[in-house]
CSV table of C-alpha atoms in Angstrom, one decimal:
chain,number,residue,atom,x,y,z
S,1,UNK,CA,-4.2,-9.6,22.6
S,2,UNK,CA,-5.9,-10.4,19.4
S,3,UNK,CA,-5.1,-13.7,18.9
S,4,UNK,CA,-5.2,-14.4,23.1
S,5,UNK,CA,-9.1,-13.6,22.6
S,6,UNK,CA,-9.5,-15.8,19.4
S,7,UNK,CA,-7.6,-18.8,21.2
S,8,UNK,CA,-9.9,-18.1,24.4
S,9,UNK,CA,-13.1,-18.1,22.1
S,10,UNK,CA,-12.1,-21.1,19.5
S,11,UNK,CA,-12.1,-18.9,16.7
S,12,UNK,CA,-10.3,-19.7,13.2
S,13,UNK,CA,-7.4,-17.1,11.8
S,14,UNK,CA,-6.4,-16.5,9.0
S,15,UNK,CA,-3.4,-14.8,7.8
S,16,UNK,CA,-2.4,-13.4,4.9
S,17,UNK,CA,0.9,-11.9,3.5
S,18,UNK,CA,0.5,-10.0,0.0
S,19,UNK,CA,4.1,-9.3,-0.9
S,20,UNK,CA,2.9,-6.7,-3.7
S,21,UNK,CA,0.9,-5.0,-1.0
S,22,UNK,CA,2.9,-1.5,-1.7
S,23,UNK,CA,2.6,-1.2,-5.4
S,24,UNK,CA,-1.2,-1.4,-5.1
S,25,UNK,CA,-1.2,2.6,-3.6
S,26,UNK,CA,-1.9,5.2,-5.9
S,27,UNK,CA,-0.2,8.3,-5.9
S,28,UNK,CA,-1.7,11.7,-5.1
S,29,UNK,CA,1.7,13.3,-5.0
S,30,UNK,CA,3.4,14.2,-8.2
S,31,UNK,CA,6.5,11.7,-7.9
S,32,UNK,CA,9.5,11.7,-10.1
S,33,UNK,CA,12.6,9.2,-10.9
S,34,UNK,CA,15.7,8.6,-12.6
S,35,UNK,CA,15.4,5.9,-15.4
S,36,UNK,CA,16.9,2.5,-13.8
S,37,UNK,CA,20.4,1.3,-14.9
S,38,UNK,CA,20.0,-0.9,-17.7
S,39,UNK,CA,16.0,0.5,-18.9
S,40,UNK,CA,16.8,3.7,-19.9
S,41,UNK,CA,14.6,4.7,-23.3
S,42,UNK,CA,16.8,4.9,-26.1
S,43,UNK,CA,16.6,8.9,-27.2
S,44,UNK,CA,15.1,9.6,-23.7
S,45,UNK,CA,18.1,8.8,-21.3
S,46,UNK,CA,18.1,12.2,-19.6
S,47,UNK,CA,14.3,12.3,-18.4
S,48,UNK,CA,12.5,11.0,-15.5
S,49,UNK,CA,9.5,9.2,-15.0
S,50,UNK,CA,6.6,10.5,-13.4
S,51,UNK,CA,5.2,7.2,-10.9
S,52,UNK,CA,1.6,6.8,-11.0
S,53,UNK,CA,1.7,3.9,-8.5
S,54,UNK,CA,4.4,3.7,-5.2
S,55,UNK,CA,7.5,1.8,-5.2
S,56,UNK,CA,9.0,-0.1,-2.4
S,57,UNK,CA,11.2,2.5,-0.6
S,58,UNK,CA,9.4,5.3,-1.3
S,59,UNK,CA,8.3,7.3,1.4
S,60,UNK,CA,4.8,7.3,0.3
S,61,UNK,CA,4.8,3.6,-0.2
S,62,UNK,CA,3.2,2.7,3.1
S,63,UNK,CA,0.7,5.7,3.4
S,64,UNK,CA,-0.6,5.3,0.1
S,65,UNK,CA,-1.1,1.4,0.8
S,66,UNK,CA,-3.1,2.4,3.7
S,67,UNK,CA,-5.4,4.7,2.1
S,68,UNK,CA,-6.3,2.4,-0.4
S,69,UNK,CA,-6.4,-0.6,1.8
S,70,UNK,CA,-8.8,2.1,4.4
S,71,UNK,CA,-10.4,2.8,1.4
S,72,UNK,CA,-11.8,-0.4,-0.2
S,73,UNK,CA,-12.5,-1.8,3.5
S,74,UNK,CA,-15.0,1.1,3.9
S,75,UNK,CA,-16.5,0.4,0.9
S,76,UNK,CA,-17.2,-3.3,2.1
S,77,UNK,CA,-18.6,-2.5,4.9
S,78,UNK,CA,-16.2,-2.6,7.6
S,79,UNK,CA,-16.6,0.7,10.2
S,80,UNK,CA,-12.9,1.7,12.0
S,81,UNK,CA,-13.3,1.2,15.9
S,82,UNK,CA,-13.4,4.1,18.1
S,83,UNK,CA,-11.9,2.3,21.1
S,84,UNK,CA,-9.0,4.0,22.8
């Protein structure tokens, strides 16, 4: 519908696809992992890591993105729509 309306009005688009668009949401969850095979910490290779920013596949990967994408939108300016 989006882009019916900008064709119908001769409006430009622009797209953009950031592929590091996960690993910019922060945390607020206390997250822990297993070292990676083959970057383990020599004299540390039975502790986890504690992540600070999200991973791809985590679970809180995508909701963290949002926040922080919901986040610096706000603080640009931008207002969400209360259409339903």
């Amino acid at each position: 519908m989006l882009l019916a309306v900008t064709a119908q009005r001769g409006w430009l688009v622009h797209h953009m696809d950031v592929k590091s668009a996960f690993l910019n949401g922060e945390l607020k969850e206390e997250v822990y992992v297993r070292q990676p095979p083959g970057f383990v910490a020599a004299g540390h290779e039975g502790k986890v890591l504690r992540l600070k920013k999200a991973l791809y596949g985590l679970r809180q990967a995508p909701r963290a993105w949002n926040a922080k994408l919901d986040n610096s939108l706000c603080e640009l300016g931008f207002t969400r729509s209360h259409l339903t």
